[in-house]
Each structure stands twice: as structure tokens, then as C-alpha cells.
Amino acid sequence: MAETDLDERVFETPLQGEGEQFDEENRLKPEFIRQVRESLRDDNEDSTYDLVEPLHPADIADLFELFDRDDRSVLAAAITDLMSGEVIAELNDYVREDMLESLPPEAVASIVEQLETDDAVQLIEDLDLTDQRAILAEVEPEDRAAIENALAYPEETAGRLMQRELVAVPESMNVGDLIDYLRREDQLITDFWEIFVVDHRFHPVGSCQLSWILRTPRDIALTDVMKRDQTLIPVDMDQEEVALRFQKYALISAAVVDESGRLVGQITVDDMVHIISEEAGEDALLMSGAGEGDINEPLRDAYSARVRWLIANLGTAVVASAIIAFFGAAIEQLVALAVLMPIVASIGGNAGTQTMAVTIRAIAMNQLTRSNTKRILLRELKVAIMNGVTVAILIGIATALLFTPELGAVIAAAMVVNIVISGLAGVLVPVAFERMGQDPAVASSVFVTMITDSMGFFAFLGLAVAAGLAGM
Amino acid sequence: MAETDLDERVFETPLQGEGEQFDEENRLKPEFIRQVRESLRDDNEDSTYDLVEPLHPADIADLFELFDRDDRSVLAAAITDLMSGEVIAELNDYVREDMLESLPPEAVASIVEQLETDDAVQLIEDLDLTDQRAILAEVEPEDRAAIENALAYPEETAGRLMQRELVAVPESMNVGDLIDYLRREDQLITDFWEIFVVDHRFHPVGSCQLSWILRTPRDIALTDVMKRDQTLIPVDMDQEEVALRFQKYALISAAVVDESGRLVGQITVDDMVHIISEEAGEDALLMSGAGEGDINEPLRDAYSARVRWLIANLGTAVVASAIIAFFGAAIEQLVALAVLMPIVASIGGNAGTQTMAVTIRAIAMNQLTRSNTKRILLRELKVAIMNGVTVAILIGIATALLFTPELGAVIAAAMVVNIVISGLAGVLVPVAFERMGQDPAVASSVFVTMITDSMGFFAFLGLAVAAGLAGM
């Protein structure tokens, strides 16, 4: 699948975000969306087609996402010819799933056959099993086998991501042989960035960038041009790991090997950029407890992902409340305590979140390991003391002026204590989760918040009682 | 600069994260770090060299980052031969700046000359002007001109990112001419992924993937192989925009053009993956107010970035406090209000952060535009109502049992109000900042927090007074 005829390719000339349909940030303009919507409403299929036809598949996909759910199928019907596999592959996961569910299996199968294995797999992996089977039954046996094979690997592993189509040649070839082979074999893929050199067991022994081949005379052996050391990706490697290798070693493509070391596929960087961006961007969503955090996620999924987290936080808020209740008598005597206590908890919470965000990012980027944890902890402790003292002076003076000097001293001391504890928790909690094999971005927030809230109330109210400002 | 001799390249065989020095996540093992540290302490330069020599430049860079600041210069002195431009280019910005400042200008200049323009620029752009001048004075005139030219573009634009080295050929060539040219010209770069076809004014008219060239007979004209429509990057485009184009159109390399449309450089995807990851990852840091959030950032920078934010939040906390003070009399009569009020504020804050994280991510990915803002706002409102009702029922029942049914009703109502307001603020605040041309990740948190805190206290205490549970 996915062989493009060379002649055809030349005349496929999609606009890439440069036309009048786009604003300065490469987004489709609201006026353009309105034009398309109006021509759909007027039932004018020709004019809709003419509007959409100049767009790149990625922009047609954007257009669908900007449309309301009900309008999407109307649009799809009006521009069926433009609904290439590439458009479908570029769609947001949720939008795609929704659209595919409304199509008959034969229609989906014909889209699947246009795609390379990795895109075909991505397209059907989220559908339920019955739908998958119905679609696969309509796909050509050879493609079906490739897809079923990929689906046998766990989700989010190299086996799912890789494409099976690649160029692999024996060690015995020289540059001239290779060029002749590439010109002769019309079943080869059109787009590739490196060729893989394999031994008789189909184990990769090296890889060659195409630029090296083009710069080398025909009679030089491939084994003299290729790079022997390469990053081999095991089929079962997690996609996050694969993304880190691509970043670290600046890879354009990499060979995927099975347990026995046989070359079974390749992963190319254009597929990895989505995953790199997703993995880097998801931490903000995970830390806030927003789950997938996709604006196209169905309402019930967004609700269940977020409410779970809110309920967990309700638990931590109740713990903090219990601490306040314990000091109830003191608050009754001095209501200023109730007025000021949220300040200590809130600023502590902020300081904790700052440190936690830094720590989680460093863990994700493999920058924080056992070798430097102590140094980073010490560093964060210093920052926390500096922050704590600064904030304490400000709030201490303000409180001394508005209330009493004693209360100013108490809130200043509580603030230093809470910010330092927050700083330590912001490092130690994510590091602990990471060592236990948990994703620190998911699990840390609830604990750090609980610590900073509880300690904020406890330090402030406890110090006030200890200083004799109120009794218990 | 940066021409690699083909023969030399074959024998450069760096290990790529596969050796015994690595743990299963491709991080250097603590035992390996300890070994290197000990051999340095024993003044055994040969053994240090032997340990480090098999590593890939990116891993040598990691090794430096894992070392304490004082040990880094000792390590650098022990392995001078391995301190290639590539290692330096792979170093974290702060670690690199620190190391370069300790080297004489001639030494830095000789590193600069090994690098392609983009890496050379990245290396010296953060140094202060006097250091830059001293280094550039030692660099070969031709390289110096290229670097000064790049430095003339604003930071974080395509002009800074691009490399000037590229392969551009006239429209009149056929495939055979091109291959002959690539084999003949020994001044060309070694690593490239596409060639650019230009007209007589050096304006790009098309681009060719190398695989297309290799699959085409010699007598076919390049203009029949190339793709005419391509994403041209203006020199002054912001790097975030460039990153989004690379992601959206799955680019491997792209031509950079000046104001007159002349081809002046290229950007390749291996440089973009770092930026894609950085731009996607920084939102979590910005939202928490942790600034750059790099664990190698100097202490004073980390302090000043974070304390600014804590002081801003101190302001918002004081606003919330003022609302509590306004209801001081009510709290004195019913201390349960003080016990429960942080729960309403805290859960509201969480719900607001969830919505804000989702909105900011969607804005960053160009998914949220004027065309769908209303739909997304409506969606978030629905999620907020569902979340609000769920949490309200739980906390309402618990409060009714532990305190009074009236207080239960009041806290439940306040919770729904605050979560709905938080949901609206979580969408509207970032969207407003984006429309004003501000980065929503930087500015939104402080406002969303202020709204959710203040409204939490106001709704709960106000409803309690309105319900007659306490007087004012």
C-alpha cells in the first residue's frame, strides 16, 4: 500500500498554509469556515469542493475539527473525493473515531488500504473489536496480515508505531547496485530517508543516509558508506522512550527489531514529532488532573477523568479542614486567624507546584537521575529558603501594620516553614513516584497539595497558639 | 565548516545508548558516573578517557550535566580530545554557557568552526557581547560573516535557527546532472534530506526528497520530480510557529527565505524536535510560574523567576482574605464557616486549573480559534455543571451529617456556583489573553486563581449569611 505514482505526485500541489484562507498563525480564518458552512447550507457541492480542494490534507483535517459534530458528516459527503486516507490520518483521534463509526466497513477498508501500516493501525486501533473485525475482513489479505501483526503489539509501543514498508539491502551491494535496485523495483515505497543494510539473517548491520549514497561513486561498497552503530528500537519499547531516543540522537529514521534481532520495521521522525509534542504537553494536563485534556474528547470521558481528580482533592481538602477544626477554639477567639490562614496555604501551594513542575519536567527529560537527586534537592531547598524569606518579610510587615506585630511574626514564620516544606515535597514526591514506577505527573499533585495545605494551616494556627495569641 | 570526510565518518562508531553504561531508560547508570568520578579523583586520565570514549556525544553531554559544577572542568580537561563541537552543542544551555565562560576565546572559536551555523549561533548567542566579539575575532572570516548574519535576526526566529549550508540547484538540471554534481562538489555538506530547486533569482521553485531522486532514471528533469508546493519559512518567523508547521505538515526540512523570497537557509527536523518538545513542555512550567524551570538554571535566576510569581499570588490571596474579613462577624458566630470555607475555594481552584490547562493546550496547538470558541465554552460549561453537581452532593451530604443540613445545603450550592465560575474563567481568561497577544500560559494562572479563591469564599460565606446561618 501507499505507493504513489511519480507523475501523479508532481501535480498534487497542496497549498501549505500560505493562502488567503489562513490567518498569520496558519489557522483557517473564521471567514473561510463561514464560507464553507454557507456553501454547505446552500447545498452547493461544487462550490464547497472548490473551496476545500486547494487545501493540504492536514488543513482539511483542521477544517473538520473546527466544524460542529453534526456538520462534519455533511461536509464529508460533499467532498468525498478529497477525503483521502491522509486527511483521515491527520484527524484528531476522537473526531476520527466518531466519523469512522458512521461509515460502512467497506468504506473504512478502502481508506485503510491507502495508508502505510502505521497510519492504518492508528486509524483502527481505537475502534471496538467488532468494528475492527468487520473492517479487516474487507481489507486485502496482505495488508490485513500486516495490520493484525501490528495490533498484536501492546498499545503505545514501537510495534504499533512502526511502518513495515522500508528499504533493506544485503551487505554485498555497492552504491551502483543500490541505485539500480531502487530504480528497478517499482514495488518500493516512495518516501524514505535512510536505507538499512542487513545480513543474511535480516539483522541490521548498518544504515545509510541517502545523502551519503548520492555523494559516493558507484563502485564503493555500501559497507564502506554506512554507519555501523545505530539506535535499534526493540518492538516492545514504549513510545515515550522511542521519542526520547529520537530527540537525544537527532534521528530521522530508526530500525525496529524483534526479540531475535531481525529487522521488522522502521520508525520515521515525522511520526515521532506528534508523539514528542504529545508526551511533552501532556504533563501540564496530567498535573492539573485534566486527563487527556483534548477539546474533542467526548463529554462523559472529560467528566469522568476530571471528577475523579476533584473527588481526590476533596479528600485532601477535608484533611486540611480537620486541622482547622482542631484549632476551632483559637479561631473563635481571634477571627484574624481565619482571615489570614488561607494566605499561608495558598502561597505554599504555589511554591510546591513550581518545584513539582520543574522536577517532573526534569524526570521526563531524563535529566534527573539517582546521580544528581541530592544536588537538585539541595538546590530547591536553597530556592525555597530565599523565596520563603522574601514572601515572609512582605506578609509579615503588612500583617504587623494591619493587625498586630505578634501576628505579623507568626505569619512570617509560618510562611517560611510552609514554603520550605513545599519545596522539599515538590522534589521528593515526584522522585518517589518515579522510583516506584508510577508516572509522577499523574500522582504527585494530590500529595503535594495535601502537604502544602495541611502544613500551611497547621504551621500558622499552631504557631499562633504556641505564641499565646489564642488559646485552644 | 562541518564537512565530514566520508572515510572518517565510517569509523566514528559511537554507542547509542545500548551499552552497559545505561539503565533500561537510556540514562547513564549511577555506577558508571561513580566510576568516572573515581578515575578523575585518582588523576587517571587514560582510564577516564577509556570510559568516556565509547559514548555518543549526546551521552557525553549528559555526563557533564550529571556532574557537579566544580567537577565539570576537571572532566573537560581529562577528555579534551572528546570535547567535540557536537558535545558542546548537545549541552544544556546553562551548563554550556558556564563552561564556555571558563575557556579562552581561541578555544571557543575552534569549537565554533567545527559546527554548522545553527549550532554555532546557539553556542554563542547567550554569551555577553564582549565575549561574543572576542570569540568571533578568532573565527575564520567566512564563518564569522555567516554567524554575524544569523545573530542579526531576533532571538527565537527562523533566521537564528536555520543552517546556511544546503544543496540548491538550478531548474535546468536533470536527475543525472544532479547526481554528478553531488559526487563532484566536495565542498557540499554531507547530511541533507532534500535538495532545493531554485530559479535564476535564487527563489525556491520546488524541493526534492532524495528518495525520489534515487528512484528516478537519470534523464528525467528535476522539475518533473520535485514537489512545487512547499512550506517556505520566512526568516523572521517565530520558532514556535516554525515548530507547528513542521508538526502539521510532517516536514523533514524546509527552505527559509528572506523578504525578497530568496533562499537563504534551511531548517531540518532534527533541530526542530528539541524546540517542539521545549515549546510543548514549557506550558506546565509557565502555568506554575516556574519560569524556564531548568534544573541547571543559576539559583538567582530561578529565585527571581519564581518569587515574582509568588508575590503576584500573595496579592490575589490578600484579595481573598479581604472577602473573608468582610464576613468576620459571621465566622465569629459560626466557626464551622472557617473550617469549611477552604474546601470550596480549593476544589474551585482545581476545577479552574483543569479547564485552563485544556484551553491553553488547545490554543498552543492551534485547535482553538474564533470559529469554535463558543462551542468549547459551552462544552466546558457542561463539564463544570456535571462536576459541580457531583462534588456538591458529596460535600453536601458529609456536611449535613457532621454539621447541620442547612450548612450542607449552603456548601453544596456554593460549590456548584464556584465550579461553574471556575470553568468559565478557565476558558475565558486564556482566550482573552491570547486575543490581546499575550502568552496565555504565563498570564492566566494568577487571574484564574484569584477568581476561584475569591468567589469560593464569597459564595460560601455570602450564602451562609443569606440563609440566616450567621449575621454580619
CSV table of C-alpha atoms in Angstrom, one decimal, chain A residues 6 9-10 12-18 22 24-30 33 37 56 58-59 62 65-68 72 90 92 175 179 182-183 185-194 209-218 223-232 241 245-252 269-270 273-274 276-278 280-285 287-290 293-300 302-303 306-307 309-311 313-314 317-318 321 324-325 328 331-332 335 338-343 346-347 350-351 353-355 357-358 361-362 365-372 375-376 379-380 382-383 386-387 390-391 394-395 415 419 434 453 457, chain B residues 6 9-10 12-18 22 24-30 33 37 56 58-59 62 65-68 72 90 92 175 179 182-183 185-194 209-218 223-232 241 245-252 269-270 273-274 276-278 280-285 287-290 293-300 302-303 306-307 309-311 313-314 317-318 321 324-325 328 331-332 335 338-343 346-347 350-351 353-355 357-358 361-362 365-372 375-376 379-380 382-383 386-387 390-391 394-395 415 419 434 453 457:
chain,number,residue,atom,x,y,z
A,6,LEU,CA,5.7,9.6,-9.5
A,9,ARG,CA,2.8,13.3,-7.3
A,10,VAL,CA,4.1,16.1,-9.3
A,12,GLU,CA,-0.5,17.1,-6.4
A,13,THR,CA,0.2,20.6,-5.3
A,14,PRO,CA,-1.4,21.3,-2.0
A,15,LEU,CA,-1.3,24.8,-0.5
A,16,GLN,CA,0.6,24.7,2.7
A,17,GLY,CA,-0.8,27.3,4.9
A,18,GLU,CA,0.2,30.2,2.6
A,22,PHE,CA,-5.2,31.4,6.7
A,24,GLU,CA,-1.0,34.9,10.3
A,25,GLU,CA,-0.7,32.0,12.6
A,26,ASN,CA,-1.6,29.4,10.0
A,27,ARG,CA,-5.1,28.8,11.3
A,28,LEU,CA,-8.0,28.7,9.0
A,29,LYS,CA,-9.8,32.1,9.1
A,30,PRO,CA,-13.3,32.3,10.6
A,33,ILE,CA,-15.1,28.5,7.8
A,37,ARG,CA,-20.6,26.4,6.0
A,56,HIS,CA,-3.4,20.4,2.3
A,58,ALA,CA,-3.7,18.5,7.3
A,59,ASP,CA,-5.7,21.6,6.8
A,62,ASP,CA,-8.4,21.0,10.8
A,65,GLU,CA,-12.3,19.7,13.7
A,66,LEU,CA,-13.5,23.3,13.6
A,67,PHE,CA,-16.9,22.2,12.4
A,68,ASP,CA,-19.6,21.1,14.8
A,72,ARG,CA,-19.0,17.1,9.8
A,90,GLU,CA,-4.5,13.7,10.3
A,92,ASN,CA,-7.8,14.3,15.9
A,175,VAL,CA,26.4,2.1,-4.3
A,179,ILE,CA,20.8,2.9,-7.2
A,182,LEU,CA,16.0,1.5,-6.3
A,183,ARG,CA,15.2,2.5,-9.9
A,185,GLU,CA,11.9,-2.1,-8.1
A,186,ASP,CA,8.6,-0.5,-8.6
A,187,GLN,CA,7.0,-2.0,-5.5
A,188,LEU,CA,9.2,0.0,-3.1
A,189,ILE,CA,7.9,2.9,-1.0
A,190,THR,CA,8.5,6.4,-2.4
A,191,ASP,CA,9.3,8.3,0.7
A,192,PHE,CA,12.2,7.1,2.8
A,193,TRP,CA,15.2,8.8,4.4
A,194,GLU,CA,17.7,6.0,5.1
A,209,GLN,CA,21.6,8.3,4.8
A,210,LEU,CA,20.5,8.9,1.2
A,211,SER,CA,22.8,11.9,1.0
A,212,TRP,CA,25.8,9.8,1.7
A,213,ILE,CA,24.8,7.5,-1.2
A,214,LEU,CA,24.3,10.3,-3.6
A,215,ARG,CA,27.7,11.8,-2.8
A,216,THR,CA,29.6,8.5,-3.3
A,217,PRO,CA,30.9,6.9,-6.6
A,218,ARG,CA,29.0,3.8,-7.8
A,223,THR,CA,29.6,-1.3,3.9
A,224,ASP,CA,32.1,1.5,3.4
A,225,VAL,CA,29.5,4.2,3.3
A,226,MET,CA,27.1,3.0,6.0
A,227,LYS,CA,27.2,3.9,9.7
A,228,ARG,CA,27.6,0.7,11.7
A,229,ASP,CA,26.4,2.0,15.0
A,230,GLN,CA,22.8,2.9,15.1
A,231,THR,CA,20.0,3.1,17.5
A,232,LEU,CA,18.0,-0.1,17.2
A,241,GLU,CA,11.3,6.0,25.2
A,245,ARG,CA,15.9,8.4,21.6
A,246,PHE,CA,14.8,10.4,18.6
A,247,GLN,CA,15.4,13.7,20.4
A,248,LYS,CA,18.6,12.7,22.0
A,249,TYR,CA,20.3,11.2,19.0
A,250,ALA,CA,18.6,13.5,16.4
A,251,LEU,CA,17.3,10.6,14.5
A,252,ILE,CA,15.5,10.8,11.2
A,269,VAL,CA,10.8,11.2,12.7
A,270,ASP,CA,7.6,12.7,11.1
A,273,VAL,CA,7.1,14.7,16.3
A,274,HIS,CA,3.4,14.2,17.2
A,276,ILE,CA,7.2,14.2,21.2
A,277,SER,CA,4.8,17.1,21.4
A,278,GLU,CA,2.0,15.0,23.0
A,280,ALA,CA,5.8,16.9,26.5
A,281,GLY,CA,2.5,18.6,26.5
A,282,GLU,CA,0.5,16.1,28.5
A,283,ASP,CA,2.3,16.8,31.8
A,284,ALA,CA,0.5,20.1,32.2
A,285,LEU,CA,-2.8,18.3,31.7
A,287,MET,CA,-0.7,17.6,36.8
A,288,SER,CA,-3.9,19.6,36.7
A,289,GLY,CA,-5.9,16.3,36.6
A,290,ALA,CA,-7.5,17.1,33.3
A,293,GLY,CA,-7.4,17.1,28.1
A,294,ASP,CA,-8.4,17.1,24.4
A,295,ILE,CA,-11.1,19.6,23.4
A,296,ASN,CA,-12.6,16.9,21.2
A,297,GLU,CA,-12.9,14.3,23.9
A,298,PRO,CA,-16.5,13.1,24.5
A,299,LEU,CA,-18.2,14.9,27.4
A,300,ARG,CA,-18.6,11.8,29.5
A,302,ALA,CA,-13.9,14.5,30.2
A,303,TYR,CA,-16.3,14.4,33.1
A,306,ARG,CA,-11.8,15.3,35.9
A,307,VAL,CA,-14.3,14.5,38.5
A,309,TRP,CA,-9.4,14.1,40.5
A,310,LEU,CA,-11.7,16.6,42.1
A,311,ILE,CA,-13.0,14.0,44.5
A,313,ASN,CA,-8.8,16.7,46.1
A,314,LEU,CA,-11.9,16.9,48.1
A,317,ALA,CA,-9.2,19.4,51.5
A,318,VAL,CA,-11.1,17.6,54.2
A,321,SER,CA,-10.3,21.2,57.2
A,324,ILE,CA,-8.6,23.9,61.1
A,325,ALA,CA,-11.4,22.3,63.1
A,328,GLY,CA,-11.6,26.0,66.2
A,331,ILE,CA,-10.2,31.0,65.6
A,332,GLU,CA,-13.3,31.8,67.7
A,335,VAL,CA,-11.0,35.7,63.9
A,338,ALA,CA,-9.4,32.7,59.8
A,339,VAL,CA,-8.8,35.7,57.6
A,340,LEU,CA,-5.1,35.1,57.2
A,341,MET,CA,-4.7,31.3,57.2
A,342,PRO,CA,-5.6,30.8,53.5
A,343,ILE,CA,-2.8,33.1,52.5
A,346,SER,CA,-2.2,29.3,49.1
A,347,ILE,CA,1.4,30.6,48.7
A,350,ASN,CA,2.1,27.7,44.7
A,351,ALA,CA,5.7,27.2,45.7
A,353,THR,CA,3.6,23.4,42.3
A,354,GLN,CA,6.5,25.4,41.0
A,355,THR,CA,9.1,22.9,42.3
A,357,ALA,CA,6.6,21.2,37.7
A,358,VAL,CA,10.4,21.7,37.5
A,361,ARG,CA,9.9,18.1,33.6
A,362,ALA,CA,13.5,17.1,34.5
A,365,MET,CA,13.6,14.6,30.0
A,366,ASN,CA,15.9,12.1,31.8
A,367,GLN,CA,17.8,14.9,33.4
A,368,LEU,CA,17.1,13.9,36.9
A,369,THR,CA,18.6,10.6,37.9
A,370,ARG,CA,19.9,8.9,41.1
A,371,SER,CA,23.3,10.6,40.3
A,372,ASN,CA,22.1,14.1,40.9
A,375,ARG,CA,22.2,18.1,44.3
A,376,ILE,CA,18.8,19.1,42.9
A,379,ARG,CA,19.3,23.5,45.1
A,380,GLU,CA,15.5,23.5,45.5
A,382,LYS,CA,18.0,27.0,48.7
A,383,VAL,CA,15.5,28.5,46.3
A,386,MET,CA,15.1,32.5,49.5
A,387,ASN,CA,11.5,32.6,48.3
A,390,THR,CA,11.1,37.2,50.8
A,391,VAL,CA,7.4,36.4,51.0
A,394,LEU,CA,6.3,41.2,52.9
A,395,ILE,CA,3.3,39.5,54.5
A,415,MET,CA,5.2,31.2,55.7
A,419,ILE,CA,7.4,27.2,51.6
A,434,GLU,CA,9.1,7.8,39.7
A,453,ASP,CA,-2.5,22.9,52.5
A,457,PHE,CA,-2.9,25.7,58.3
B,6,LEU,CA,33.4,10.2,4.3
B,9,ARG,CA,32.7,9.0,9.2
B,10,VAL,CA,32.7,5.3,8.7
B,12,GLU,CA,33.2,7.1,14.0
B,13,THR,CA,31.1,4.5,15.7
B,14,PRO,CA,29.5,5.9,18.8
B,15,LEU,CA,27.5,3.7,21.0
B,16,GLN,CA,23.9,4.9,21.1
B,17,GLY,CA,22.5,4.1,24.5
B,18,GLU,CA,22.9,0.4,24.2
B,22,PHE,CA,22.9,2.7,30.5
B,24,GLU,CA,16.8,0.5,30.9
B,25,GLU,CA,15.6,4.0,30.3
B,26,ASN,CA,18.8,5.0,28.4
B,27,ARG,CA,20.1,7.1,31.4
B,28,LEU,CA,23.7,6.8,32.4
B,29,LYS,CA,23.9,4.5,35.4
B,30,PRO,CA,24.9,5.9,38.8
B,33,ILE,CA,29.1,8.1,36.9
B,37,ARG,CA,34.3,10.3,39.2
B,56,HIS,CA,27.8,9.2,21.8
B,58,ALA,CA,24.8,13.4,23.4
B,59,ASP,CA,25.7,11.0,26.2
B,62,ASP,CA,24.5,14.1,29.7
B,65,GLU,CA,25.2,17.6,33.3
B,66,LEU,CA,25.1,14.9,35.9
B,67,PHE,CA,28.4,16.1,37.3
B,68,ASP,CA,28.6,18.8,39.9
B,72,ARG,CA,32.9,19.5,35.1
B,90,GLU,CA,24.3,19.0,23.0
B,92,ASN,CA,22.1,22.2,28.3
B,175,VAL,CA,18.5,13.7,-12.2
B,179,ILE,CA,23.9,13.1,-9.1
B,182,LEU,CA,26.7,15.9,-5.8
B,183,ARG,CA,29.5,13.4,-6.4
B,185,GLU,CA,31.4,19.0,-5.4
B,186,ASP,CA,33.5,18.2,-2.3
B,187,GLN,CA,32.6,21.4,-0.6
B,188,LEU,CA,29.0,20.4,-0.1
B,189,ILE,CA,27.5,19.3,3.3
B,190,THR,CA,27.3,15.6,4.0
B,191,ASP,CA,24.0,15.4,5.7
B,192,PHE,CA,20.9,16.7,4.0
B,193,TRP,CA,17.4,15.3,3.3
B,194,GLU,CA,16.1,17.3,0.5
B,209,GLN,CA,13.2,14.3,-1.4
B,210,LEU,CA,16.4,12.3,-2.0
B,211,SER,CA,14.4,9.1,-2.2
B,212,TRP,CA,12.5,10.4,-5.3
B,213,ILE,CA,15.8,11.2,-7.0
B,214,LEU,CA,17.2,7.8,-6.2
B,215,ARG,CA,14.1,6.1,-7.7
B,216,THR,CA,14.1,8.1,-10.9
B,217,PRO,CA,16.1,7.5,-14.2
B,218,ARG,CA,19.0,9.9,-15.0
B,223,THR,CA,11.3,19.9,-12.5
B,224,ASP,CA,9.3,16.7,-13.2
B,225,VAL,CA,10.4,15.0,-9.9
B,226,MET,CA,10.2,17.9,-7.5
B,227,LYS,CA,7.2,19.0,-5.4
B,228,ARG,CA,6.3,22.5,-6.4
B,229,ASP,CA,4.3,23.4,-3.4
B,230,GLN,CA,6.3,23.6,-0.2
B,231,THR,CA,6.2,25.3,3.1
B,232,LEU,CA,8.5,28.3,2.8
B,241,GLU,CA,5.3,28.9,14.5
B,245,ARG,CA,4.5,23.9,10.6
B,246,PHE,CA,6.9,21.0,11.0
B,247,GLN,CA,4.4,19.1,13.0
B,248,LYS,CA,1.4,19.9,10.9
B,249,TYR,CA,2.9,19.2,7.5
B,250,ALA,CA,5.3,16.4,8.7
B,251,LEU,CA,8.3,18.2,7.3
B,252,ILE,CA,11.8,16.8,7.3
B,269,VAL,CA,13.6,18.5,11.7
B,270,ASP,CA,16.4,17.2,14.0
B,273,VAL,CA,12.4,18.2,17.7
B,274,HIS,CA,14.1,20.0,20.6
B,276,ILE,CA,8.8,21.1,19.7
B,277,SER,CA,9.5,19.4,23.0
B,278,GLU,CA,10.5,22.6,24.7
B,280,ALA,CA,5.1,21.8,24.4
B,281,GLY,CA,6.8,21.2,27.8
B,282,GLU,CA,7.1,24.8,28.9
B,283,ASP,CA,3.4,25.4,29.4
B,284,ALA,CA,3.4,23.3,32.6
B,285,LEU,CA,6.3,25.4,33.9
B,287,MET,CA,1.4,27.9,34.3
B,288,SER,CA,3.0,27.1,37.7
B,289,GLY,CA,5.1,30.2,37.5
B,290,ALA,CA,8.4,28.4,37.5
B,293,GLY,CA,12.2,25.7,35.0
B,294,ASP,CA,15.5,24.2,34.1
B,295,ILE,CA,17.3,22.3,36.9
B,296,ASN,CA,20.6,23.8,35.6
B,297,GLU,CA,19.4,27.4,35.8
B,298,PRO,CA,21.5,29.5,38.1
B,299,LEU,CA,20.0,29.9,41.6
B,300,ARG,CA,19.5,33.7,41.3
B,302,ALA,CA,15.3,30.5,39.5
B,303,TYR,CA,14.7,32.7,42.6
B,306,ARG,CA,9.6,32.2,40.9
B,307,VAL,CA,9.4,34.8,43.7
B,309,TRP,CA,5.0,34.9,40.8
B,310,LEU,CA,4.7,34.1,44.5
B,311,ILE,CA,4.4,37.8,45.2
B,313,ASN,CA,-0.2,35.3,44.2
B,314,LEU,CA,0.3,37.0,47.5
B,317,ALA,CA,-4.5,35.8,48.3
B,318,VAL,CA,-4.9,39.2,50.0
B,321,SER,CA,-8.5,37.5,52.6
B,324,ILE,CA,-13.1,36.7,54.5
B,325,ALA,CA,-12.5,39.7,56.7
B,328,GLY,CA,-15.5,38.3,60.0
B,331,ILE,CA,-17.3,33.5,61.2
B,332,GLU,CA,-17.1,34.6,64.9
B,335,VAL,CA,-16.6,28.8,63.4
B,338,ALA,CA,-13.9,28.9,58.8
B,339,VAL,CA,-13.4,25.2,58.9
B,340,LEU,CA,-15.3,24.6,55.6
B,341,MET,CA,-14.5,27.6,53.5
B,342,PRO,CA,-11.1,26.4,52.2
B,343,ILE,CA,-12.8,23.3,50.7
B,346,SER,CA,-9.6,24.7,46.9
B,347,ILE,CA,-11.9,22.5,44.7
B,350,ASN,CA,-8.7,22.7,40.9
B,351,ALA,CA,-11.6,22.8,38.5
B,353,THR,CA,-6.8,24.8,36.6
B,354,GLN,CA,-8.1,21.7,34.8
B,355,THR,CA,-10.1,23.8,32.3
B,357,ALA,CA,-4.8,23.6,31.2
B,358,VAL,CA,-7.1,22.1,28.5
B,361,ARG,CA,-3.0,23.3,25.3
B,362,ALA,CA,-5.7,23.7,22.6
B,365,MET,CA,-1.9,23.5,19.2
B,366,ASN,CA,-3.9,26.0,17.1
B,367,GLN,CA,-7.0,23.9,17.8
B,368,LEU,CA,-9.0,26.6,19.5
B,369,THR,CA,-9.8,29.5,17.2
B,370,ARG,CA,-12.6,32.1,16.9
B,371,SER,CA,-14.5,29.6,14.9
B,372,ASN,CA,-15.0,27.2,17.7
B,375,ARG,CA,-18.7,25.6,21.2
B,376,ILE,CA,-15.7,24.9,23.5
B,379,ARG,CA,-18.7,22.2,26.4
B,380,GLU,CA,-16.7,23.3,29.4
B,382,LYS,CA,-21.5,21.3,30.7
B,383,VAL,CA,-18.5,19.6,32.2
B,386,MET,CA,-21.6,17.9,35.9
B,387,ASN,CA,-18.5,18.1,38.1
B,390,THR,CA,-21.2,15.6,41.7
B,391,VAL,CA,-18.9,17.3,44.2
B,394,LEU,CA,-20.7,14.5,48.2
B,395,ILE,CA,-19.7,17.5,50.3
B,415,MET,CA,-19.6,24.5,45.4
B,419,ILE,CA,-17.0,25.2,40.0
B,434,GLU,CA,-4.4,35.1,23.6
B,453,ASP,CA,-10.4,31.7,45.5
B,457,PHE,CA,-15.1,32.4,49.9
